[in-house]
Every structure is written in C-alpha cells, then in structure tokens.
mmCIF file of C-alpha atoms in Angstrom:
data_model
loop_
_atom_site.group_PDB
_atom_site.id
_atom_site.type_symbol
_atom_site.label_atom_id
_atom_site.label_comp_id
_atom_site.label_asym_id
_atom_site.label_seq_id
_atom_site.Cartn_x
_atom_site.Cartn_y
_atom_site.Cartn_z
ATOM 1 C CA UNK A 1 244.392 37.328 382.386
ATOM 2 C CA UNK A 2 242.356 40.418 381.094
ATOM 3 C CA UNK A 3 242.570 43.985 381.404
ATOM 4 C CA UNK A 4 239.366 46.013 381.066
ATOM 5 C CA UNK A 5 238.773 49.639 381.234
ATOM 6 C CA UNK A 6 235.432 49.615 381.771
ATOM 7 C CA UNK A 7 233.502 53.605 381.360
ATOM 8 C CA UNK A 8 231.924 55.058 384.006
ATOM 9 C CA UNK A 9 230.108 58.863 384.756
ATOM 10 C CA UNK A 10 231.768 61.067 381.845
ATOM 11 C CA UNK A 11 235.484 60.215 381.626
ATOM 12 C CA UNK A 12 236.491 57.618 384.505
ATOM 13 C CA UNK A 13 237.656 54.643 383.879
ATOM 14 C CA UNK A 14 237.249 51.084 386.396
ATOM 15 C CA UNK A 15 239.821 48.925 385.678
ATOM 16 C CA UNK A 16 238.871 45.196 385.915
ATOM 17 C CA UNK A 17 241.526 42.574 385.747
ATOM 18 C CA UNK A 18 240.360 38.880 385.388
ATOM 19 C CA UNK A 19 241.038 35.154 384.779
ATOM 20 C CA UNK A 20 237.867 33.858 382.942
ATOM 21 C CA UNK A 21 236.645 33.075 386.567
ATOM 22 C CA UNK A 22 237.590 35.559 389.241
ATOM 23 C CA UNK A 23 238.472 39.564 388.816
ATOM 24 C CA UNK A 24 239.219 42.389 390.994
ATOM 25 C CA UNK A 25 238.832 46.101 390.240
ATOM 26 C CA UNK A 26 240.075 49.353 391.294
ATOM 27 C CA UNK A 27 238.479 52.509 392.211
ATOM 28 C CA UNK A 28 234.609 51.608 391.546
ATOM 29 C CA UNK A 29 233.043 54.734 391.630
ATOM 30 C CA UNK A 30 229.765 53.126 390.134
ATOM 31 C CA UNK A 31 228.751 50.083 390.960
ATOM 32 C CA UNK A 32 226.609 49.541 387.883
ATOM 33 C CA UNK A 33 229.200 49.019 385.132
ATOM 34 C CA UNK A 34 231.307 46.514 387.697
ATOM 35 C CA UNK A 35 227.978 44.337 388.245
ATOM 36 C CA UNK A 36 226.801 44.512 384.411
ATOM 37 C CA UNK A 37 230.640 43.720 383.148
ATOM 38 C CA UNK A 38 230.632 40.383 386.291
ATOM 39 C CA UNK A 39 227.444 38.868 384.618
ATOM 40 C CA UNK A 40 228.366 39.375 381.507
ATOM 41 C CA UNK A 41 232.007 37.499 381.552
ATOM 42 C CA UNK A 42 230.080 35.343 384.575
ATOM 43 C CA UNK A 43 233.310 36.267 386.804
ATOM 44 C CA UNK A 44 233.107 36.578 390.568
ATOM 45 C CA UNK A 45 234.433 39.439 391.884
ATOM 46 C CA UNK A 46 237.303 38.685 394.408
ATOM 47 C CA UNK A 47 239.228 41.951 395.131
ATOM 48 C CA UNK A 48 238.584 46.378 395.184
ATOM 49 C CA UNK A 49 241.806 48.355 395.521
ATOM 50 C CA UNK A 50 240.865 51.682 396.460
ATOM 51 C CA UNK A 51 243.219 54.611 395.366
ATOM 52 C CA UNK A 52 241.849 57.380 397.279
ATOM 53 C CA UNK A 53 238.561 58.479 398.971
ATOM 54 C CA UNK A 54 236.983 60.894 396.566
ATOM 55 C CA UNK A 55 233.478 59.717 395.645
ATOM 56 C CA UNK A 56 233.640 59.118 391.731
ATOM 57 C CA UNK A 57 235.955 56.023 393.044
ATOM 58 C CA UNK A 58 234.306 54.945 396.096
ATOM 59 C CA UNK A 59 230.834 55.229 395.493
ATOM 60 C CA UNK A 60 230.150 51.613 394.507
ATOM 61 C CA UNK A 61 232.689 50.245 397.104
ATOM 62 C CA UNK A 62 229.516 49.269 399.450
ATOM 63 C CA UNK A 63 227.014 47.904 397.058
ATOM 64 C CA UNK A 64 229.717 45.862 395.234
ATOM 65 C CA UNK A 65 231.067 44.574 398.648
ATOM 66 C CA UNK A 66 227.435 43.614 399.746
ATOM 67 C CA UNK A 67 226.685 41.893 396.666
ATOM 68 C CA UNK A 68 229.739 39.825 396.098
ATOM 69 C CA UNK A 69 231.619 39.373 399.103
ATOM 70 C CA UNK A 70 234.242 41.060 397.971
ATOM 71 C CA UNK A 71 237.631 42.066 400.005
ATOM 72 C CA UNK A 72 238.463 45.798 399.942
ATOM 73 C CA UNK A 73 241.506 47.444 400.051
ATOM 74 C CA UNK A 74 242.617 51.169 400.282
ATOM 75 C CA UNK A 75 244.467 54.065 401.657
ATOM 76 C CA UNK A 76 245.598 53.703 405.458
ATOM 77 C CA UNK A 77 244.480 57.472 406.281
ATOM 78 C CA UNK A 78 241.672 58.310 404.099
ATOM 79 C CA UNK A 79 237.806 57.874 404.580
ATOM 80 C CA UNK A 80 236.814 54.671 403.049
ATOM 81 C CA UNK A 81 233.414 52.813 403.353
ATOM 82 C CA UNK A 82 234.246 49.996 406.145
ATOM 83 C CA UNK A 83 235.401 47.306 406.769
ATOM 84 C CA UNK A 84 238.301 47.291 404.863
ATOM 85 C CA UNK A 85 242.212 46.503 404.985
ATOM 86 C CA UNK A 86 243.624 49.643 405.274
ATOM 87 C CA UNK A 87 247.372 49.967 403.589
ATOM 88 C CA UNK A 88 250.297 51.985 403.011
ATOM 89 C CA UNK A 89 253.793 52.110 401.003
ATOM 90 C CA UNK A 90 255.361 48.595 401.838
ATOM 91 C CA UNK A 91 252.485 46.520 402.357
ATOM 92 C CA UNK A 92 251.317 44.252 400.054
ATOM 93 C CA UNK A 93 248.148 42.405 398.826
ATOM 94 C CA UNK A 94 247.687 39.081 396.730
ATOM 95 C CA UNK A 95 244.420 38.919 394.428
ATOM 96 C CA UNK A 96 243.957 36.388 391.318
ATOM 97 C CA UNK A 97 247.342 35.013 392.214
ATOM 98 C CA UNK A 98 249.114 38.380 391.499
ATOM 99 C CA UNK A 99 250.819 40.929 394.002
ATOM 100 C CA UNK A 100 250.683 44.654 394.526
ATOM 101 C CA UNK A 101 253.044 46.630 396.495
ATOM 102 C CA UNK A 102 251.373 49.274 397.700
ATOM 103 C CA UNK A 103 253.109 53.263 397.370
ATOM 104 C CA UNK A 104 252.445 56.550 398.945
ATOM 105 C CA UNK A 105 251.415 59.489 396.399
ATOM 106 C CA UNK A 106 250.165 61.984 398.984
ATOM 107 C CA UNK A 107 249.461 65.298 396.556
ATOM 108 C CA UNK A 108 245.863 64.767 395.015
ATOM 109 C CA UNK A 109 244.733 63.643 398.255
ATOM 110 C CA UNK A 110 246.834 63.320 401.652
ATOM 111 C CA UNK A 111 246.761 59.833 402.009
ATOM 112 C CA UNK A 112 246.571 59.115 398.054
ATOM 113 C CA UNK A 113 248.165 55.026 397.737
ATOM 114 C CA UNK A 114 248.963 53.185 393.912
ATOM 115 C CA UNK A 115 249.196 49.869 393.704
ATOM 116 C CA UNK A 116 251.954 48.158 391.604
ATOM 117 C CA UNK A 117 252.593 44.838 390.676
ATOM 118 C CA UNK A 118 256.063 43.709 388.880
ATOM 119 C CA UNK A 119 254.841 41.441 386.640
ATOM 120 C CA UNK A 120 251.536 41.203 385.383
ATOM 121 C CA UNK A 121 251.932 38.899 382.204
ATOM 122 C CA UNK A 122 256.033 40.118 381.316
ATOM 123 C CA UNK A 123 255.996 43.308 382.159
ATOM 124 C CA UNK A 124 254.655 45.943 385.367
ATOM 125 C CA UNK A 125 251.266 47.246 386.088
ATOM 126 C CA UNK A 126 250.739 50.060 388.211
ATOM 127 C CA UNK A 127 247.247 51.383 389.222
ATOM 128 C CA UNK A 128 247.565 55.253 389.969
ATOM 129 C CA UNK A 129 244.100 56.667 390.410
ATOM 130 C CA UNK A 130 244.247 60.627 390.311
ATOM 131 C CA UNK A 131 248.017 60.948 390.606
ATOM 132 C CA UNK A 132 249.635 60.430 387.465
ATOM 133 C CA UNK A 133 247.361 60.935 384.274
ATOM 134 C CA UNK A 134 248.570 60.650 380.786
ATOM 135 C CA UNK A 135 250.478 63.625 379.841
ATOM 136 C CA UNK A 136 249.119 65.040 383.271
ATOM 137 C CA UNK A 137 248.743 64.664 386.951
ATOM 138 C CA UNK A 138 246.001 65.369 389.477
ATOM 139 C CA UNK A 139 245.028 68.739 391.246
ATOM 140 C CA UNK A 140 246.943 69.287 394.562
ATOM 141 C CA UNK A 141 243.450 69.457 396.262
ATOM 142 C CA UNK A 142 244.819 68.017 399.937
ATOM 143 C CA UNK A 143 249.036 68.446 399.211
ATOM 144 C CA UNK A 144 251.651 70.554 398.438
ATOM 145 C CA UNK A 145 254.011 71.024 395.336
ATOM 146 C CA UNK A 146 256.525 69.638 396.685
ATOM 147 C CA UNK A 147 254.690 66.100 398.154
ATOM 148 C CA UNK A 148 253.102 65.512 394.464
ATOM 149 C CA UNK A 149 256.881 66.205 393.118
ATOM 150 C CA UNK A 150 258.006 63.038 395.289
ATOM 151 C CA UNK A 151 254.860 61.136 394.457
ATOM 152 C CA UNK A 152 255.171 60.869 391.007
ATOM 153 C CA UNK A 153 259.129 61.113 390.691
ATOM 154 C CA UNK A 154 258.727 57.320 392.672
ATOM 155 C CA UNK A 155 256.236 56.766 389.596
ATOM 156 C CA UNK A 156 258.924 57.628 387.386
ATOM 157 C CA UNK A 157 261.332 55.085 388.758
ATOM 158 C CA UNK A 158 259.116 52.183 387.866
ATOM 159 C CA UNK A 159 260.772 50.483 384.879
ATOM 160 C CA UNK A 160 260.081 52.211 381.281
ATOM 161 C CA UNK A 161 257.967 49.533 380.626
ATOM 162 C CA UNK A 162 254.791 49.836 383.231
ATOM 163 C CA UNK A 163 251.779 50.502 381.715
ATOM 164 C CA UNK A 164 249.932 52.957 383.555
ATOM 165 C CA UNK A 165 246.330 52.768 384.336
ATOM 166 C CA UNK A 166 245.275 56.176 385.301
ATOM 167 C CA UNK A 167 241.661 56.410 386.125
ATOM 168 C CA UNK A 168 240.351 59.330 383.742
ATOM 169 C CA UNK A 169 240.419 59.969 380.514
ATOM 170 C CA UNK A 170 241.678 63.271 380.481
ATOM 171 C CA UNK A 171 244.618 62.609 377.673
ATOM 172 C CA UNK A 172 243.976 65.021 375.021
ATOM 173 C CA UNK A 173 242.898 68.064 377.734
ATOM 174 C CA UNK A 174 246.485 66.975 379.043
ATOM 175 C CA UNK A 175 248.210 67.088 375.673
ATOM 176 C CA UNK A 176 247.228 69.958 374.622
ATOM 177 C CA UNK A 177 248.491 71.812 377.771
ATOM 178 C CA UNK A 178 251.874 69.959 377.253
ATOM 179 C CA UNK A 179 251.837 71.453 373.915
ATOM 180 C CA UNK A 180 251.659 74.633 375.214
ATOM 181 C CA UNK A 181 254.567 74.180 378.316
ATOM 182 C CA UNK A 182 256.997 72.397 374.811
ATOM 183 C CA UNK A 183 256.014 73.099 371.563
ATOM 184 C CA UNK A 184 258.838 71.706 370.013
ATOM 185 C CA UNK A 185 258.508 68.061 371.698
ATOM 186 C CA UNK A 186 258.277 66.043 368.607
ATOM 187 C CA UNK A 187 257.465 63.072 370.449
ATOM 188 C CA UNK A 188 254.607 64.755 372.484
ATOM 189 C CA UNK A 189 253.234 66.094 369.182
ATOM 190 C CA UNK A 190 253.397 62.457 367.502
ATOM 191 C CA UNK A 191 251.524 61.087 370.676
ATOM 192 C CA UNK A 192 249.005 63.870 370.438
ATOM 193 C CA UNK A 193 248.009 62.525 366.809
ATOM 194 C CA UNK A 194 247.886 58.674 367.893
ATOM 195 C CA UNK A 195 245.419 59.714 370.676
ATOM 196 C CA UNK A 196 243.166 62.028 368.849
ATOM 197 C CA UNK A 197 242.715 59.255 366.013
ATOM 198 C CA UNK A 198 242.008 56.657 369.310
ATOM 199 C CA UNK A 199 239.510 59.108 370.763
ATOM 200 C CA UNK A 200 238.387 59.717 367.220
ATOM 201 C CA UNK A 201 237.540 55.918 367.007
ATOM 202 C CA UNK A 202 235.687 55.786 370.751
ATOM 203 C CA UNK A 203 238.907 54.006 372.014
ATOM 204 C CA UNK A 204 240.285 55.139 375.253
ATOM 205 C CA UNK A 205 244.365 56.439 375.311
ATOM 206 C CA UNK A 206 245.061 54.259 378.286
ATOM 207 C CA UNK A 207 246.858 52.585 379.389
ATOM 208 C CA UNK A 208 250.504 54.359 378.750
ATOM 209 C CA UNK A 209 253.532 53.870 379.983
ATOM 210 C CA UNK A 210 256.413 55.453 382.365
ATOM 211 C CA UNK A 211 258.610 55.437 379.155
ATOM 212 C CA UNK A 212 256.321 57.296 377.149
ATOM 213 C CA UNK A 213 255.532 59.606 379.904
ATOM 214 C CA UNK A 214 259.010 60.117 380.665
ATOM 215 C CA UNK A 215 258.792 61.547 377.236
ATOM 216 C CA UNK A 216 255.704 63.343 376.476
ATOM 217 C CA UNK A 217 254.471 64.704 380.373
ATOM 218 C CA UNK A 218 255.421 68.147 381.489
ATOM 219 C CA UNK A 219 254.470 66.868 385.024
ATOM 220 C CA UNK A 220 257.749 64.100 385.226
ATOM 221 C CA UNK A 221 259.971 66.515 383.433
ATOM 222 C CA UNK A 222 260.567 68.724 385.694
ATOM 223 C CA UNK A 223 264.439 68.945 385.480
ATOM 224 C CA UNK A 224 264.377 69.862 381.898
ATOM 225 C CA UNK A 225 264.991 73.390 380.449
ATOM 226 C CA UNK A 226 262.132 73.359 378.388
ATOM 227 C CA UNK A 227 259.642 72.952 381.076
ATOM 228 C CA UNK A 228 261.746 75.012 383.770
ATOM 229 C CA UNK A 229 261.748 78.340 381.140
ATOM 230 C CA UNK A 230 257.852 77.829 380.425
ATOM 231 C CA UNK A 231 257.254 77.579 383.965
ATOM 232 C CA UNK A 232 258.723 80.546 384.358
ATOM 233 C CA UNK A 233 257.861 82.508 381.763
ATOM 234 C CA UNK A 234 253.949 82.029 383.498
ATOM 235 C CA UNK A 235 255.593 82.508 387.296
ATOM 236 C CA UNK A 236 258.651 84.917 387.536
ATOM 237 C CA UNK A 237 259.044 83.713 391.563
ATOM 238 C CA UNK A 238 259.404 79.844 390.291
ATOM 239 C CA UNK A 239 262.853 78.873 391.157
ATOM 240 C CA UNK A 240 263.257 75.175 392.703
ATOM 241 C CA UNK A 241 262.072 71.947 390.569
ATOM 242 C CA UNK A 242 258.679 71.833 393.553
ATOM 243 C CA UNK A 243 258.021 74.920 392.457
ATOM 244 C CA UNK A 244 257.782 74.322 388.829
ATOM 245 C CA UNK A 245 255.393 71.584 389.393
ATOM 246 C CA UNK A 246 253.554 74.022 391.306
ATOM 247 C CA UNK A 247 253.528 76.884 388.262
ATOM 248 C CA UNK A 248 252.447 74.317 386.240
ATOM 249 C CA UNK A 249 249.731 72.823 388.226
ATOM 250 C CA UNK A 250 248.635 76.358 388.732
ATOM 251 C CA UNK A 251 248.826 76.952 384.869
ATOM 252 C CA UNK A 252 247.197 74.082 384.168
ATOM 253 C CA UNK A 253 244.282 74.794 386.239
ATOM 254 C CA UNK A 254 243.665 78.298 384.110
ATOM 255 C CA UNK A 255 244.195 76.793 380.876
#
C-alpha cells in the first residue's frame, strides 16, 4: 500500500492511498492532480472520504465521481455534492480492504468528520482535514472553543503512534506561532529545524504524529502552564482550558 500527498492550489494536500491497482483519496478539492496521479500509477479510483464541505476539498468530488465511478463518503450534516453516503462518529467504511471509523470534530466546520483506521500497515492512520494541523488547528469558522477543545482532545487519544494527515501545509506558519505561545519547548524548537530543512528541500512536513503533537502543538496542550500563562498574558478574561483554546485561536488569527 502507498501513501501519497499529492499538491494541490497553494498549500493543500490530497491524500491518495493505493495498492498498485485500486486507490481512494480524501478531500479532492481539484480534480486535476487526482486524474493526472490515476493515469500515471494506472490505478482505478475506488473510494473519496470527504472531511468537510468547504470548496478547496470538494471541488473535484463531482468530476472525479463522474469519471471513475467512484463511491463518496462524507460528513452526515454538511453540504456535499450528491449522491453520497453520508456518515458520522461510529460508522464505518471499508475501501482497498482497510477500515475507517469515522469521528465527530465539529469546530472548523459544524459537522466537520475524520476518518481513522487502526492499522494501516502496523500502525494508525487518521485523516483530519482542517481540524488538527501540524503544530496547529483550524479556524473556528462554524464552532465554538469549547466544541474544537473536544474535537481534537478525541484526536489526542489516538495512540502516540498515528500519523496524521492534515490537509494543508501550514507547518512552519504553525511553528512559528508555537514558538511564540513556548519559547522554551526544546522539542518544538528541534521540530521547527527538521521542517524548515524539509520545506527547504520542496518536501512536505506531513504526515506527523499524535506523539509528536502531543509534544510540539500549543493547540493539544492546553492543560499545561506554559500555554495557560501565554494565553493569558494575550487575554486577561481566559480562565477555563475552552477558553485558552479560544485566546489562542484568537491570537493565532492576528499573528
């Protein structure tokens, strides 16, 4: 099985997963690169997992569906191009013999869904789209604090070792805010050199891991003092862990 990250617009990422013969992908915003990347491995595309409805991830749902035959999948309560199997946390879907739970991570969008399987190849794989980002997470554009805090704390329960595919590549933006929030994070400043030298070297940061996010993102470290003082040093009123996601966020979005 392969995992491809395959570039699309300025800094999304379409993440193809195939056998040599078949391959599914999440989140085509494009249909171009998905078509080009199909003739060029000669694959037939078998499965689209849809994250969440915003265009740069639907917008090549259709003519990828029409060309292929493809089955689609997404969010239960958001605007996707029909027909489709419309999911939420607990159900599940098969594709190139491997299964995805599906979870819940209302915040960048209401009805925001990842998909995660347990064991792609030893070890987890979780699809997140715009929720969690590396060293980041997504603008509350449709939720609250406090629904993106429960999102991605049931991201952070997923064993240390699932790699994360987020579905931008927004890393070193992200790292240099989480620089800012702990300066002292030795392990966030080590991570912060291996991706400028990947960037450096037209390689894209992703995919990481809960483990090293754990470590290195402001976003699912909440609960530590570090983060809770710098959130308040930039909002006097924050008091409750929501609300420090929601100083950040709002930091963040000025930085």
């Amino acid at each position: 099985m392969n995992l491809l990250a395959l570039p699309a617009f300025t800094d999304n990422y379409i993440w193809m997963l195939h056998d040599g013969h078949r391959a599914l992908v999440v989140d085509p915003g494009d249909a171009q690169p998905v078509l080009h990347a199909l003739q060029q491995h000669g694959l037939q595309l078998e499965a689209i997992l849809v994250t969440h409805h915003h265009a740069d991830h639907v917008g090549g749902v259709t003519v990828l569906r029409e060309a292929t035959g493809a089955s689609v999948y997404g969010p239960a309560r958001e605007r996707i191009p029909e027909p489709l199997r419309r999911l939420s946390q607990g159900d599940r879907v098969t594709a190139l013999g491997l299964e995805f739970a599906v979870i819940d991570v209302p915040g960048h969008t209401a009805g925001h869904i990842a998909y995660y399987c347990a064991d792609y190849e030893g070890a987890p794989l979780l699809f997140c789209g715009d929720t969690l980002f590396s060293g980041g997470c997504g603008r509350l554009f449709e939720g609250t604090p406090a629904q993106m805090l429960a999102s991605l704390s049931a991201l952070a329960a997923l064993p240390g070792a699932t790699r994360v595919c987020c579905t931008h590549e927004y890393t070193l933006g992200n790292l240099k805010f989480a620089r800012a929030v702990e300066p002292d994070n030795t392990a966030l400043a080590q991570y912060q050199a291996q991706c400028v030298a990947l960037r450096a070297a037209d390689q894209p940061t992703l995919p990481s891991s809960i483990a090293l996010e754990l470590q290195i993102n402001p976003f699912l470290r909440t609960r530590q003092a570090t983060v809770q003082d710098a959130a308040r040093a930039f909002d006097a009123t924050t008091s409750d862990e929501a609300s420090v996601l929601g100083a950040l966020r709002t930091w963040k979005n000025q930085f």
